[in-house]
């Protein structure tokens, strides 16, 4: 009888040690935060986190190992050579939008509350956009071609 208990105890010990290779951190909470500058996920209760970078990439060790795949199906991608020049940045009076090809290009200046400040068609290779009458804030300049978003620029007015 004593021999049977010993064998059973050893079997449970061996089976239990296999589970020790699982997750070692219990997190209390976590979420995903999204803003204009991008997306970040976080975990509350994660005790250890280390990161190492090299010439060929980076490695993050910890509980979270997010990997996001983003695909667009059925949409022809539009490529355009855009350059936004802001003198100075942050700007006080105006900014200049420079493009090589102006066909079917539009821009929208939007404040951080989503209010449309200005919407115009690009008519030359260099467009001046006035911010003189706007308050000090951060704005978004969205450039579209044929109603498809090409690029969004973050502009700071001081």
PDB file of C-alpha atoms in Angstrom:
ATOM      1  CA  UNK A   1       0.000   0.000   0.000  1.00  0.00           C
ATOM      2  CA  UNK A   2       2.844   2.379   0.890  1.00  0.00           C
ATOM      3  CA  UNK A   3       4.569   1.512  -2.404  1.00  0.00           C
ATOM      4  CA  UNK A   4       1.382   2.384  -4.375  1.00  0.00           C
ATOM      5  CA  UNK A   5       1.148   5.827  -2.672  1.00  0.00           C
ATOM      6  CA  UNK A   6       4.796   6.535  -3.492  1.00  0.00           C
ATOM      7  CA  UNK A   7       4.318   5.634  -7.170  1.00  0.00           C
ATOM      8  CA  UNK A   8       1.152   7.774  -7.353  1.00  0.00           C
ATOM      9  CA  UNK A   9       2.932  10.728  -5.704  1.00  0.00           C
ATOM     10  CA  UNK A  10       5.870  10.471  -8.121  1.00  0.00           C
ATOM     11  CA  UNK A  11       3.488  10.321 -11.106  1.00  0.00           C
ATOM     12  CA  UNK A  12       1.651  13.474  -9.966  1.00  0.00           C
ATOM     13  CA  UNK A  13       4.983  15.215  -9.342  1.00  0.00           C
ATOM     14  CA  UNK A  14       6.222  14.439 -12.861  1.00  0.00           C
ATOM     15  CA  UNK A  15       2.938  15.529 -14.435  1.00  0.00           C
ATOM     16  CA  UNK A  16       2.927  18.713 -12.338  1.00  0.00           C
ATOM     17  CA  UNK A  17       6.465  19.678 -13.382  1.00  0.00           C
ATOM     18  CA  UNK A  18       5.379  19.707 -17.032  1.00  0.00           C
ATOM     19  CA  UNK A  19       2.955  22.541 -16.274  1.00  0.00           C
ATOM     20  CA  UNK A  20       5.734  24.708 -14.850  1.00  0.00           C
ATOM     21  CA  UNK A  21       6.875  25.548 -18.367  1.00  0.00           C
ATOM     22  CA  UNK A  22       3.673  27.560 -18.896  1.00  0.00           C
ATOM     23  CA  UNK A  23       3.130  31.272 -18.291  1.00  0.00           C
ATOM     24  CA  UNK A  24       4.828  32.411 -15.090  1.00  0.00           C
ATOM     25  CA  UNK A  25       3.177  35.827 -14.689  1.00  0.00           C
ATOM     26  CA  UNK A  26      -0.395  36.415 -13.672  1.00  0.00           C
ATOM     27  CA  UNK A  27      -1.550  39.798 -14.955  1.00  0.00           C
ATOM     28  CA  UNK A  28      -4.375  41.642 -13.255  1.00  0.00           C
ATOM     29  CA  UNK A  29      -5.559  43.756 -16.196  1.00  0.00           C
ATOM     30  CA  UNK A  30      -4.640  44.985 -19.646  1.00  0.00           C
ATOM     31  CA  UNK A  31      -6.018  46.756 -22.669  1.00  0.00           C
ATOM     32  CA  UNK A  32      -5.215  48.423 -25.964  1.00  0.00           C
ATOM     33  CA  UNK A  33      -4.918  52.228 -26.228  1.00  0.00           C
ATOM     34  CA  UNK A  34      -5.316  53.915 -29.615  1.00  0.00           C
ATOM     35  CA  UNK A  35      -4.544  57.531 -30.451  1.00  0.00           C
ATOM     36  CA  UNK A  36      -3.437  59.704 -33.316  1.00  0.00           C
ATOM     37  CA  UNK A  37       0.199  58.688 -32.915  1.00  0.00           C
ATOM     38  CA  UNK A  38      -0.518  54.949 -33.052  1.00  0.00           C
ATOM     39  CA  UNK A  39      -1.575  52.022 -30.895  1.00  0.00           C
ATOM     40  CA  UNK A  40      -0.065  50.574 -27.740  1.00  0.00           C
ATOM     41  CA  UNK A  41      -1.122  47.601 -25.674  1.00  0.00           C
ATOM     42  CA  UNK A  42      -0.354  47.382 -21.986  1.00  0.00           C
ATOM     43  CA  UNK A  43      -0.545  44.947 -19.102  1.00  0.00           C
ATOM     44  CA  UNK A  44      -1.008  45.803 -15.426  1.00  0.00           C
ATOM     45  CA  UNK A  45       0.822  43.438 -13.104  1.00  0.00           C
ATOM     46  CA  UNK A  46       3.605  42.383 -15.444  1.00  0.00           C
ATOM     47  CA  UNK A  47       6.661  42.252 -13.213  1.00  0.00           C
ATOM     48  CA  UNK A  48       9.510  41.616 -15.669  1.00  0.00           C
ATOM     49  CA  UNK A  49      10.020  43.019 -19.151  1.00  0.00           C
ATOM     50  CA  UNK A  50      13.279  43.200 -21.054  1.00  0.00           C
ATOM     51  CA  UNK A  51      14.103  44.264 -24.579  1.00  0.00           C
ATOM     52  CA  UNK A  52      17.187  43.839 -26.684  1.00  0.00           C
ATOM     53  CA  UNK A  53      17.981  45.466 -30.002  1.00  0.00           C
ATOM     54  CA  UNK A  54      20.553  44.681 -32.622  1.00  0.00           C
ATOM     55  CA  UNK A  55      21.390  45.622 -36.170  1.00  0.00           C
ATOM     56  CA  UNK A  56      18.893  43.143 -37.621  1.00  0.00           C
ATOM     57  CA  UNK A  57      15.917  43.772 -35.325  1.00  0.00           C
ATOM     58  CA  UNK A  58      14.715  43.646 -31.754  1.00  0.00           C
ATOM     59  CA  UNK A  59      13.478  41.075 -29.248  1.00  0.00           C
ATOM     60  CA  UNK A  60      11.012  41.760 -26.457  1.00  0.00           C
ATOM     61  CA  UNK A  61      10.616  39.317 -23.592  1.00  0.00           C
ATOM     62  CA  UNK A  62       7.568  39.437 -21.384  1.00  0.00           C
ATOM     63  CA  UNK A  63       3.990  38.354 -21.164  1.00  0.00           C
ATOM     64  CA  UNK A  64       2.714  40.268 -24.182  1.00  0.00           C
ATOM     65  CA  UNK A  65       3.969  39.333 -27.591  1.00  0.00           C
ATOM     66  CA  UNK A  66       1.506  41.161 -29.878  1.00  0.00           C
ATOM     67  CA  UNK A  67       1.561  40.690 -33.610  1.00  0.00           C
ATOM     68  CA  UNK A  68      -0.927  42.616 -35.695  1.00  0.00           C
ATOM     69  CA  UNK A  69      -1.613  41.777 -39.314  1.00  0.00           C
ATOM     70  CA  UNK A  70      -3.293  44.474 -41.360  1.00  0.00           C
ATOM     71  CA  UNK A  71      -4.391  43.806 -44.914  1.00  0.00           C
ATOM     72  CA  UNK A  72      -6.460  45.737 -47.395  1.00  0.00           C
ATOM     73  CA  UNK A  73      -8.411  43.639 -49.836  1.00  0.00           C
ATOM     74  CA  UNK A  74      -9.804  44.735 -53.175  1.00  0.00           C
ATOM     75  CA  UNK A  75      -8.257  48.204 -53.174  1.00  0.00           C
ATOM     76  CA  UNK A  76      -5.726  49.385 -55.710  1.00  0.00           C
ATOM     77  CA  UNK A  77      -2.951  51.128 -53.856  1.00  0.00           C
ATOM     78  CA  UNK A  78      -2.185  54.622 -55.078  1.00  0.00           C
ATOM     79  CA  UNK A  79       1.409  55.739 -54.946  1.00  0.00           C
ATOM     80  CA  UNK A  80       2.376  59.374 -55.116  1.00  0.00           C
ATOM     81  CA  UNK A  81       5.541  61.236 -54.296  1.00  0.00           C
ATOM     82  CA  UNK A  82       4.570  63.701 -51.537  1.00  0.00           C
ATOM     83  CA  UNK A  83       6.665  66.137 -49.559  1.00  0.00           C
ATOM     84  CA  UNK A  84       5.362  68.351 -46.789  1.00  0.00           C
ATOM     85  CA  UNK A  85       7.508  71.308 -45.854  1.00  0.00           C
ATOM     86  CA  UNK A  86       6.700  73.316 -42.735  1.00  0.00           C
ATOM     87  CA  UNK A  87       8.687  76.471 -42.088  1.00  0.00           C
ATOM     88  CA  UNK A  88       9.349  76.430 -39.130  1.00  0.00           C
ATOM     89  CA  UNK A  89       8.005  73.337 -37.409  1.00  0.00           C
ATOM     90  CA  UNK A  90       6.155  74.019 -35.213  1.00  0.00           C
ATOM     91  CA  UNK A  91       4.719  76.696 -37.445  1.00  0.00           C
ATOM     92  CA  UNK A  92       3.183  80.026 -36.503  1.00  0.00           C
ATOM     93  CA  UNK A  93       1.637  81.325 -39.742  1.00  0.00           C
ATOM     94  CA  UNK A  94       1.501  78.900 -42.663  1.00  0.00           C
ATOM     95  CA  UNK A  95       2.750  75.618 -44.007  1.00  0.00           C
ATOM     96  CA  UNK A  96       3.644  74.582 -47.523  1.00  0.00           C
ATOM     97  CA  UNK A  97       2.470  71.396 -49.213  1.00  0.00           C
ATOM     98  CA  UNK A  98       4.744  70.392 -52.089  1.00  0.00           C
ATOM     99  CA  UNK A  99       3.755  67.652 -54.554  1.00  0.00           C
ATOM    100  CA  UNK A 100       5.122  66.481 -57.892  1.00  0.00           C
ATOM    101  CA  UNK A 101       1.826  65.519 -59.570  1.00  0.00           C
ATOM    102  CA  UNK A 102      -1.299  67.482 -58.669  1.00  0.00           C
ATOM    103  CA  UNK A 103      -3.952  65.529 -60.567  1.00  0.00           C
ATOM    104  CA  UNK A 104      -7.086  64.883 -58.446  1.00  0.00           C
ATOM    105  CA  UNK A 105      -5.367  65.822 -55.166  1.00  0.00           C
ATOM    106  CA  UNK A 106      -7.257  67.399 -52.280  1.00  0.00           C
ATOM    107  CA  UNK A 107      -6.278  68.298 -48.746  1.00  0.00           C
ATOM    108  CA  UNK A 108      -8.190  68.735 -45.508  1.00  0.00           C
ATOM    109  CA  UNK A 109      -6.971  70.552 -42.420  1.00  0.00           C
ATOM    110  CA  UNK A 110      -8.627  69.082 -39.323  1.00  0.00           C
ATOM    111  CA  UNK A 111      -8.260  69.970 -35.635  1.00  0.00           C
ATOM    112  CA  UNK A 112      -7.856  67.354 -32.897  1.00  0.00           C
ATOM    113  CA  UNK A 113     -11.593  67.345 -32.160  1.00  0.00           C
ATOM    114  CA  UNK A 114     -12.267  66.283 -35.759  1.00  0.00           C
ATOM    115  CA  UNK A 115     -13.578  69.674 -36.903  1.00  0.00           C
ATOM    116  CA  UNK A 116     -12.858  70.453 -40.552  1.00  0.00           C
ATOM    117  CA  UNK A 117     -10.928  73.744 -40.731  1.00  0.00           C
ATOM    118  CA  UNK A 118     -10.197  73.874 -44.457  1.00  0.00           C
ATOM    119  CA  UNK A 119     -10.778  71.645 -47.477  1.00  0.00           C
ATOM    120  CA  UNK A 120      -9.360  72.518 -50.888  1.00  0.00           C
ATOM    121  CA  UNK A 121      -8.193  71.083 -54.182  1.00  0.00           C
ATOM    122  CA  UNK A 122      -4.446  71.174 -54.804  1.00  0.00           C
ATOM    123  CA  UNK A 123      -3.981  73.448 -57.833  1.00  0.00           C
ATOM    124  CA  UNK A 124      -0.200  73.876 -57.947  1.00  0.00           C
ATOM    125  CA  UNK A 125       2.952  72.010 -57.007  1.00  0.00           C
ATOM    126  CA  UNK A 126       3.381  74.278 -53.988  1.00  0.00           C
ATOM    127  CA  UNK A 127       0.315  75.160 -51.883  1.00  0.00           C
ATOM    128  CA  UNK A 128       0.426  77.568 -48.940  1.00  0.00           C
ATOM    129  CA  UNK A 129      -2.004  76.734 -46.145  1.00  0.00           C
ATOM    130  CA  UNK A 130      -2.638  79.582 -43.721  1.00  0.00           C
ATOM    131  CA  UNK A 131      -2.824  78.945 -39.979  1.00  0.00           C
ATOM    132  CA  UNK A 132      -2.734  82.623 -38.960  1.00  0.00           C
ATOM    133  CA  UNK A 133      -6.331  82.710 -37.692  1.00  0.00           C
ATOM    134  CA  UNK A 134      -6.147  79.323 -35.951  1.00  0.00           C
ATOM    135  CA  UNK A 135      -5.414  78.865 -32.245  1.00  0.00           C
ATOM    136  CA  UNK A 136      -2.281  77.197 -30.943  1.00  0.00           C
ATOM    137  CA  UNK A 137      -2.912  73.468 -31.265  1.00  0.00           C
ATOM    138  CA  UNK A 138      -2.064  70.282 -33.132  1.00  0.00           C
ATOM    139  CA  UNK A 139      -3.734  69.736 -36.502  1.00  0.00           C
ATOM    140  CA  UNK A 140      -3.972  66.949 -39.057  1.00  0.00           C
ATOM    141  CA  UNK A 141      -3.412  67.570 -42.760  1.00  0.00           C
ATOM    142  CA  UNK A 142      -5.007  64.781 -44.806  1.00  0.00           C
ATOM    143  CA  UNK A 143      -4.067  64.481 -48.481  1.00  0.00           C
ATOM    144  CA  UNK A 144      -6.421  62.456 -50.691  1.00  0.00           C
ATOM    145  CA  UNK A 145      -6.508  61.409 -54.328  1.00  0.00           C
ATOM    146  CA  UNK A 146      -9.855  60.399 -55.859  1.00  0.00           C
ATOM    147  CA  UNK A 147     -11.346  60.235 -52.324  1.00  0.00           C
ATOM    148  CA  UNK A 148      -8.677  57.754 -51.158  1.00  0.00           C
ATOM    149  CA  UNK A 149      -6.425  58.813 -48.290  1.00  0.00           C
ATOM    150  CA  UNK A 150      -2.822  59.095 -49.456  1.00  0.00           C
ATOM    151  CA  UNK A 151      -1.132  60.440 -46.334  1.00  0.00           C
ATOM    152  CA  UNK A 152      -1.910  62.201 -43.047  1.00  0.00           C
ATOM    153  CA  UNK A 153       0.533  64.722 -41.597  1.00  0.00           C
ATOM    154  CA  UNK A 154       0.628  65.954 -37.985  1.00  0.00           C
ATOM    155  CA  UNK A 155       1.155  69.733 -37.846  1.00  0.00           C
ATOM    156  CA  UNK A 156       1.859  71.738 -34.674  1.00  0.00           C
ATOM    157  CA  UNK A 157       0.951  75.427 -34.570  1.00  0.00           C
ATOM    158  CA  UNK A 158       2.475  77.563 -31.832  1.00  0.00           C
TER     159      UNK A 158
END
